[in-house]
XYZ file of C-alpha atoms in Angstrom:
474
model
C 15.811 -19.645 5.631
C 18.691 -18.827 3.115
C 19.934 -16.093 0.713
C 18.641 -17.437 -2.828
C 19.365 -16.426 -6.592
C 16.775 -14.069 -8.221
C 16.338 -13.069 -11.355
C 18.657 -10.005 -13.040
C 15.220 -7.624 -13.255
C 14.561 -8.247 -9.752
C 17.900 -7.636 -9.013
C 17.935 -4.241 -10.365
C 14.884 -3.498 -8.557
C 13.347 -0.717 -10.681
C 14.574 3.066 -12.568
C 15.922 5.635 -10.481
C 12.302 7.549 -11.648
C 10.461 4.518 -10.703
C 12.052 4.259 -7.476
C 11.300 8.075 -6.620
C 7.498 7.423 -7.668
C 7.150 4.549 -5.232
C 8.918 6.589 -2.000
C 6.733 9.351 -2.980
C 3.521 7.364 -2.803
C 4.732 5.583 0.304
C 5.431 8.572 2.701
C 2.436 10.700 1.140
C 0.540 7.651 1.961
C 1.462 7.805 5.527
C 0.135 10.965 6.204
C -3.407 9.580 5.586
C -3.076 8.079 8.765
C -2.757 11.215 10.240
C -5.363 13.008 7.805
C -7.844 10.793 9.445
C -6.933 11.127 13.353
C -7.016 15.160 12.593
C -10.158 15.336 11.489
C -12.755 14.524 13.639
C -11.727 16.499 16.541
C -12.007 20.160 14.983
C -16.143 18.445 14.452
C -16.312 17.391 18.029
C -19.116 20.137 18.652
C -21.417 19.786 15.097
C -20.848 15.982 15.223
C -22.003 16.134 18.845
C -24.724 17.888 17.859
C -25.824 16.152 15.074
C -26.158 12.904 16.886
C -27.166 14.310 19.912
C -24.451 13.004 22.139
C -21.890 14.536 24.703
C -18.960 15.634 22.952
C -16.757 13.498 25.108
C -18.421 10.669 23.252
C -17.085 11.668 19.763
C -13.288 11.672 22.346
C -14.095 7.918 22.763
C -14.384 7.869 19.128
C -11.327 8.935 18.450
C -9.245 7.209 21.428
C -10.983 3.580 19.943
C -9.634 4.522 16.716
C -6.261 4.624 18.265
C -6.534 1.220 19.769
C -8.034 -0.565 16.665
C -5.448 1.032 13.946
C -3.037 -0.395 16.618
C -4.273 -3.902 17.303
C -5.032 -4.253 13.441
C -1.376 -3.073 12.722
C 0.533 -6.009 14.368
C -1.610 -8.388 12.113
C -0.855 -6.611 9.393
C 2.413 -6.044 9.925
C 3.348 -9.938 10.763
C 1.876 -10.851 7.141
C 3.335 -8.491 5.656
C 7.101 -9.629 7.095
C 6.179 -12.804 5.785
C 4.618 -12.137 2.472
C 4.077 -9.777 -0.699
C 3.595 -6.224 1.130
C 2.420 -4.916 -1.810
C -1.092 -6.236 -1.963
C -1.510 -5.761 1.902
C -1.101 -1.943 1.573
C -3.792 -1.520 -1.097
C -6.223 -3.783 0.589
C -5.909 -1.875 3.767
C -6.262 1.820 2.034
C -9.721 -0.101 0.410
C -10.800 -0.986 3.768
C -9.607 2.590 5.259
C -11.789 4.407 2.489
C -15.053 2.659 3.102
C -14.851 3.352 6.684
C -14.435 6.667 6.240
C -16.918 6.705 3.419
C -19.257 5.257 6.028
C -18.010 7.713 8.547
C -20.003 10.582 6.266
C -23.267 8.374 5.592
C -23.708 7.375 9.191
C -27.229 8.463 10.533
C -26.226 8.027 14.282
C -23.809 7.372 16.803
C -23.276 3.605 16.886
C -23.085 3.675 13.049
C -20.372 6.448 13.136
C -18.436 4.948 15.724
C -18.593 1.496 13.955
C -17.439 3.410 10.761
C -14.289 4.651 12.073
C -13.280 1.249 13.516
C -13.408 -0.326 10.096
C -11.216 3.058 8.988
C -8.583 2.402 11.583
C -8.761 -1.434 10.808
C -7.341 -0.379 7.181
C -4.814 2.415 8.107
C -3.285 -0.228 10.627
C -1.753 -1.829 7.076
C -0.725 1.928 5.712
C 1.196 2.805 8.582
C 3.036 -0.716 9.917
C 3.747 -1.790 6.394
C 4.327 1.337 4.897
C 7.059 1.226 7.520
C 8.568 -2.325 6.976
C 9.146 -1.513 3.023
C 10.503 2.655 3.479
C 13.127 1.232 5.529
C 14.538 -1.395 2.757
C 15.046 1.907 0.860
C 17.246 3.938 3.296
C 20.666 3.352 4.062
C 21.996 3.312 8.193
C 23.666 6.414 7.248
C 20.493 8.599 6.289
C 18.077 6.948 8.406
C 17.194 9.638 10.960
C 16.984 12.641 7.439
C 14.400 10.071 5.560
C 12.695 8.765 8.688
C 12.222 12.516 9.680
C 10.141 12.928 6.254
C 8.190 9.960 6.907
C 7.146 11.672 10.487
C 6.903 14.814 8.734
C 4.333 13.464 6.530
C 2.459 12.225 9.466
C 2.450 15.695 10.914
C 1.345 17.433 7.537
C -1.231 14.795 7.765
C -2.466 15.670 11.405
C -2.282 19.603 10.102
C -4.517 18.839 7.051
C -6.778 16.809 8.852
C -7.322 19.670 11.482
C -7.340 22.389 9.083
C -9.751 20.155 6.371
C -12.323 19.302 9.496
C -12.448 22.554 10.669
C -12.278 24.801 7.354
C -14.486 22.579 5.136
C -16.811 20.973 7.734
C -17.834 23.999 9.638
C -20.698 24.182 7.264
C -21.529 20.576 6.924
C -19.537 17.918 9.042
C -19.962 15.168 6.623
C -17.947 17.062 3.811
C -14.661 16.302 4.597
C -14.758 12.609 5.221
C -16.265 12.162 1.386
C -13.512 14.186 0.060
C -11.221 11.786 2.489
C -12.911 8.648 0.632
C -12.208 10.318 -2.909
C -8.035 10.496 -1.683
C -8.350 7.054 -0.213
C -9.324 5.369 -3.493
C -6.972 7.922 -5.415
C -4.315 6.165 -3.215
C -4.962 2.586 -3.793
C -4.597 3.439 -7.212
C -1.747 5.130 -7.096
C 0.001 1.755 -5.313
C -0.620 -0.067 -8.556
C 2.454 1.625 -10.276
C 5.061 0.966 -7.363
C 7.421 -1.621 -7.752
C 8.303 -4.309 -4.979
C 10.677 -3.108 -3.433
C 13.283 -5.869 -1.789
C 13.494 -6.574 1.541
C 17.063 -5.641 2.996
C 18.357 -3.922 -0.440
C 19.416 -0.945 2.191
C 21.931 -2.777 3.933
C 25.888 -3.121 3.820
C 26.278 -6.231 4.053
C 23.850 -7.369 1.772
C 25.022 -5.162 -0.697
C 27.660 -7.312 -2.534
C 25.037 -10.577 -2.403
C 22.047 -8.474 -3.287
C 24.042 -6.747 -6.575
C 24.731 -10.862 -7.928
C 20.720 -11.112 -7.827
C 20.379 -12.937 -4.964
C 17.122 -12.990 -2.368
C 17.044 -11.955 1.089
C 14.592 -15.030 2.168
C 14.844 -14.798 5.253
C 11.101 -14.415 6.889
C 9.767 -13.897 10.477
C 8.261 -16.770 12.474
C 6.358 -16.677 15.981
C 10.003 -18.293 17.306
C 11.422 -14.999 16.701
C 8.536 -13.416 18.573
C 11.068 -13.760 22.371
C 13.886 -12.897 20.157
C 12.495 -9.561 19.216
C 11.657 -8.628 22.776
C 14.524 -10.199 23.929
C 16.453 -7.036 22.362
C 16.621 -4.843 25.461
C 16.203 -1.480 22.986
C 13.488 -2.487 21.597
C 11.520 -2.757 25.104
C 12.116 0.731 25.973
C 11.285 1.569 22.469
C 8.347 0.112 22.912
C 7.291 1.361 26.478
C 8.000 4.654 25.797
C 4.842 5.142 23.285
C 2.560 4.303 26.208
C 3.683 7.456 27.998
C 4.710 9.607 24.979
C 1.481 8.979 23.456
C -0.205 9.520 26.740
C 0.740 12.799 26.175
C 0.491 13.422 22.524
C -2.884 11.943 22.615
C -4.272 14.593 24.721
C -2.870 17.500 22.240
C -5.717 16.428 19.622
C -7.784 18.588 21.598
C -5.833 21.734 21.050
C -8.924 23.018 18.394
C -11.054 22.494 21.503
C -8.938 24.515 23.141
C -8.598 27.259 21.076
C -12.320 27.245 19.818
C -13.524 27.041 23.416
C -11.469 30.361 23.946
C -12.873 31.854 21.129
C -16.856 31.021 22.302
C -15.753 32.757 25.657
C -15.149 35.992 23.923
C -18.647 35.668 22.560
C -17.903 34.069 19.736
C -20.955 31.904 17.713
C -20.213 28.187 17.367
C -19.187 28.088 13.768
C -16.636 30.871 13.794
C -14.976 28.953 16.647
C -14.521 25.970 15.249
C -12.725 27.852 12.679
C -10.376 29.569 15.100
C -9.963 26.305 16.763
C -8.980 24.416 14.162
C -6.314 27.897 12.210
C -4.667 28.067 15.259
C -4.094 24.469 16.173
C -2.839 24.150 13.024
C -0.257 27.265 13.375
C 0.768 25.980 16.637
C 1.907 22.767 15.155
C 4.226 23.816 12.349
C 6.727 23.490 14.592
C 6.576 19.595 13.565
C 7.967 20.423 10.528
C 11.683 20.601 12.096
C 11.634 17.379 12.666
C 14.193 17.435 9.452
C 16.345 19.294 12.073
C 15.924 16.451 14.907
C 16.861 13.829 12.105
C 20.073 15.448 10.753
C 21.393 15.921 14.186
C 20.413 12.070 15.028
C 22.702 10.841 11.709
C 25.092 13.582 12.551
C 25.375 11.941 16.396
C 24.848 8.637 15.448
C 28.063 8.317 13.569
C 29.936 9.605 16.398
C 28.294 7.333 18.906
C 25.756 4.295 18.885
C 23.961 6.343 21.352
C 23.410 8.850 19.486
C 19.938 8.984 18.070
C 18.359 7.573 21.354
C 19.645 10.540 23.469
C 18.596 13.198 20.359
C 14.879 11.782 21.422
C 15.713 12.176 25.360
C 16.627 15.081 25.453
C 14.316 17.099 23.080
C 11.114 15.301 24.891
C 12.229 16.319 28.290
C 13.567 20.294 27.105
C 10.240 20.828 25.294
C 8.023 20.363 28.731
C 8.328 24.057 30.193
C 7.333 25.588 26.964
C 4.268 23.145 26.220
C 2.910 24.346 30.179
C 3.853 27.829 29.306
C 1.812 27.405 25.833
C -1.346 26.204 27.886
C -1.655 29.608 29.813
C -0.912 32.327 27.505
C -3.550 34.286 26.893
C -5.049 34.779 23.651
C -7.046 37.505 22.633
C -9.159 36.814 19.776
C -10.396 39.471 17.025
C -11.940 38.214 13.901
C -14.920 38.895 12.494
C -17.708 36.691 13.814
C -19.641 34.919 10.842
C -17.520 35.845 8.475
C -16.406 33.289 5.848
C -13.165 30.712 6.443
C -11.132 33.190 4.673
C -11.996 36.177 6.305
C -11.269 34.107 9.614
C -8.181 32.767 8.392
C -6.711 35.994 7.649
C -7.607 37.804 11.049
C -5.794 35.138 12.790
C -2.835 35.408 10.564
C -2.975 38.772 10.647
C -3.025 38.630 14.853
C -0.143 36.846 15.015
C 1.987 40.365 13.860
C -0.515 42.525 15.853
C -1.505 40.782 19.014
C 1.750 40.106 21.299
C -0.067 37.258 22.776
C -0.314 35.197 19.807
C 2.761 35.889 18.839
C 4.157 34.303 22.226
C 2.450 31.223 22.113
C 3.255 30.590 18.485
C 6.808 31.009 19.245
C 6.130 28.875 22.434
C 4.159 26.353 20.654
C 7.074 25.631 17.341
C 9.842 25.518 20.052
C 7.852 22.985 21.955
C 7.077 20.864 18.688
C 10.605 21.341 17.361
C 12.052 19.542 20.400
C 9.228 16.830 20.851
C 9.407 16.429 16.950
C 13.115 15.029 17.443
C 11.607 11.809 18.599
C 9.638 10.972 15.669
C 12.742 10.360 13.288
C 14.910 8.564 15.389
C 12.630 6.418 17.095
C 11.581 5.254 13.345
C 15.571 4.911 12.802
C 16.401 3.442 16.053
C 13.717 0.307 14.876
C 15.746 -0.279 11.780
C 19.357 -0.068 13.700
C 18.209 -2.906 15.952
C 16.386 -5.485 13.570
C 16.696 -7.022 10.933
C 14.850 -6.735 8.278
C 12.397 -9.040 8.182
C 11.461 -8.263 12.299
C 11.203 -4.251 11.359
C 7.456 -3.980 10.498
C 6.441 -6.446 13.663
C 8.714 -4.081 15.788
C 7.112 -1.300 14.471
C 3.563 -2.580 14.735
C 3.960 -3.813 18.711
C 5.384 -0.196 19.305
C 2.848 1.251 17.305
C 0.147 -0.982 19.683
C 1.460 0.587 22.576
C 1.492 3.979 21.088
C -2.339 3.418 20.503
C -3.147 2.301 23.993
C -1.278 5.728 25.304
C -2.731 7.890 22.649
C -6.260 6.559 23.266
C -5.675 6.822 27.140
C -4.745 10.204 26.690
C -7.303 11.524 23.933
C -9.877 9.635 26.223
C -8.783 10.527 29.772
C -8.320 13.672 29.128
C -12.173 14.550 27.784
C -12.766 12.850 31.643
C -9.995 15.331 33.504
C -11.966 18.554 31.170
C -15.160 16.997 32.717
C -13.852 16.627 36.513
C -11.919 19.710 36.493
C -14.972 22.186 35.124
C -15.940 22.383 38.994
C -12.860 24.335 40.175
C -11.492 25.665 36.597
C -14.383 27.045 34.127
C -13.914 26.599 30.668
C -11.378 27.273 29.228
C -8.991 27.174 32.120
C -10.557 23.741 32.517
C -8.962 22.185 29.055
C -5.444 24.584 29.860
C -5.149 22.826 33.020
C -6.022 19.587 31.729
C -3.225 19.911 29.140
C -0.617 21.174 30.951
C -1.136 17.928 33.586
C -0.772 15.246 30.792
C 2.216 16.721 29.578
C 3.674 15.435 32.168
C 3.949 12.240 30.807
C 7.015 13.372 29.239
C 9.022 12.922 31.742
C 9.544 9.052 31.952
C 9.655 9.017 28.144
C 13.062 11.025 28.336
C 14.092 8.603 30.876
C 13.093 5.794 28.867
C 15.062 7.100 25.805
C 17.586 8.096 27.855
C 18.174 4.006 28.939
C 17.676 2.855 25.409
C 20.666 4.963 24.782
C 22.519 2.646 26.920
C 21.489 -0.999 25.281
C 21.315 0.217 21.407
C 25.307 0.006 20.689
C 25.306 -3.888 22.306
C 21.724 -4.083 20.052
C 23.103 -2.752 16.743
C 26.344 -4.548 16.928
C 24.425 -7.514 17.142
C 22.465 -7.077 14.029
C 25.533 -5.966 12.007
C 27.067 -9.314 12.793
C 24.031 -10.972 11.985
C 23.401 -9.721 8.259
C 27.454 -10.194 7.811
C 27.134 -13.649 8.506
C 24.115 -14.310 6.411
C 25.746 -12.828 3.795
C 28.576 -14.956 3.780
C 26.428 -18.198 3.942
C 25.248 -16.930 0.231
């Protein structure tokens, strides 16, 4: 493969306006992915219901929606480091919408379950593509501050998801994933006034070829496949999602949780959900400072090559005391029961100045996210250090496989360890227990970040040398 001449327009690449449209789209986009994993767990109990079916069943759900998103994203994301991305992303948020349009027409369990496999099929293109094109926008320099908004849109997304499931589907369950479909084909529209944006127009030392209207041609093949896990970073970035995940995976039952509380203060079904699903979403706003975790990962990184891996190690391993201390605080719950969403809403608002308790696990519960939400950003940023280009959405994808099979084991293992542990720990304790144990996964995640911090400066060296000489062949 070689640098080649393009064309002066292609060179230019698109107005500063046109440029902001397309970033916009692409990180709102990626907080669909999200959207959709929130949602159905807030429903757990009417979907259950509905189809007659342990609720554990609708975890499965949710844990083989993990896997196939995953599986489909390597796929995706090999075609698209070989090809047009821009055609990939809008046939993948087609094939994400009619799955979850299917997802509020199914009549029973099968057909649900086969509905949100075809969903996570498409968002396996929004996410690993999505990925592979944001990061030909972003200089080295701001990689962990734009890379934090990308995660941060992925939070939102799991927020909205929880709050849309619970708030609108408390009434009817189907609701949501219709008004889901409408956004899904609002999106694919919305990728028909992007621009393509050029792979490797974000680097240094492509810079001076780029400007002359040159191509980066340069394309992954499977001979690159041992190269790519040949880089010793990018197998601890990879491993680390399987416990990480592990671990996150399980916290998609925080509505549960919370709503399981609420039924145990005599609470009817409906108003818990509701509860469930406000203060799950409270409790995660501490996401949003994953801004925070990315500034200080730039701000490190240009001190030291380490710098954004040991950001990630140690806000994973600081956050674990507060997440076990969040488990076991108790709540006490006043809102009116039967009352509308925003009656509800505003009682548990409204608790969080008058009930100490809630006040201490919302405190515990943003410090917690603040310091897991530092490994979002520079794990993104860490991806792009230590590839090239054309290898960043395959990285990406394998990581993101991994991350599937631990957030599946973990949304699905733990419904099982709420199941086993009901015998010595009634519900709720059952679920608090349950969470605090998975948590615990953390630990070898910090290690692992902790060692990638030792092979990324050797890792990113190598890639800077590699793009330098390229550029010279042009």
């Amino acid at each position: 493969m070689t640098l080649t001449r393009g064309g002066p327009a292609r060179a230019r690449g698109g107005t500063p306006a046109h440029r902001f449209y397309s970033v916009v789209v692409f990180v709102l986009l990626a907080s669909l992915d999200n959207v959709a994993i929130g949602l159905v767990p807030p429903l757990y109990g009417p979907i259950s219901d509905a189809f007659d079916v342990p609720q554990r069943l609708l975890g499965l759900v949710t844990a083989a929606s993990f896997l196939a998103s995953a599986v489909a994203a390597v796929g995706w994301a090999y075609v698209g480091d070989r090809t047009n991305r821009k055609p990939l992303l809008m046939v993948g948020t087609l094939i994400w919408a009619l799955g979850t349009g299917g997802s509020a027409m199914a009549v029973n369990y099968p057909a649900f379950l086969a509905a949100q496999i075809l969903a996570a099929v498409g968002l396996g293109a929004v996410g690993s593509v999505g990925f592979s094109v944001v990061t030909d926008l972003i200089s080295p320099r701001r990689r962990g501050l734009v890379m934090s908004f990308w995660g941060l849109s992925q939070g939102i997304g799991t927020l909205a998801g929880t709050l849309v499931g619970g708030l609108l589907g408390a009434a009817d369950w189907r609701r949501p994933f219709l008004l889901l479909t409408v956004v899904g084909l609002a999106a694919t529209a919305a990728y028909l006034f992007t621009y393509d944006i050029r792979r490797g127009q974000s680097e240094p030392e492509l810079a001076a070829a780029l400007a002359t209207g040159a191509e980066y041609d340069y394309r992954i093949s499977r001979a690159d496949l041992p190269r790519i896990l040949g880089r010793r970073t990018n197998r601890w970035l990879i491993l680390q999602g399987l416990t990480a995940q592990a671990a996150f995976g399980s916290l998609v039952w925080l509505p549960v949780l919370f709503a399981e509380r609420a039924e145990d203060q005599g609470y009817s079904t409906a108003t818990a959900v509701i509860v469930g699903s406000v203060f799950a979403t409270l409790f995660q706003l501490g996401g949003v400072l994953s801004i925070v975790g990315g500034l200080v990962g730039d701000a490190l990184q240009r001190r030291t090559p380490r710098g954004r891996a040991l950001v990630a190690a140690v806000g994973i391993l600081a956050a674990l005391p507060f997440y076990l201390v969040l488990f076991f605080v108790p709540v006490r719950i006043d809102v009116p029961d039967g009352a509308g969403a925003g009656a509800v809403v505003r009682a548990v608002l409204a608790s969080v100045v008058t009930e100490p308790t809630v006040g201490l696990s919302l405190l515990t519960a943003v410090v917690a996210l603040a310091l897991t939400s530092a490994n979002s950003p520079n794990w993104f940023a860490l991806i792009a250090d230590v590839n090239p280009p054309e290898h960043r959405g395959t990285v990406y994808s394998l990581g993101n496989l991994v991350n599937g099979v631990g957030r599946a084991a973990g949304n699905g293992l733990v419904g099982v360890a709420f199941h086993g542990l009901r015998a010595a720990f009634p519900p709720p304790l059952n679920y608090a227990v349950g969470l605090a144990a998975f948590q615990l996964f953390f630990i070898p995640t910090g290690i692992m970040y902790w060692l990638a911090s030792r092979t990324s400066p050797d890792d990113i060296s190598n890639v800077h040398e590699l793009l330098h000489n390229r550029a010279e062949r042009l």
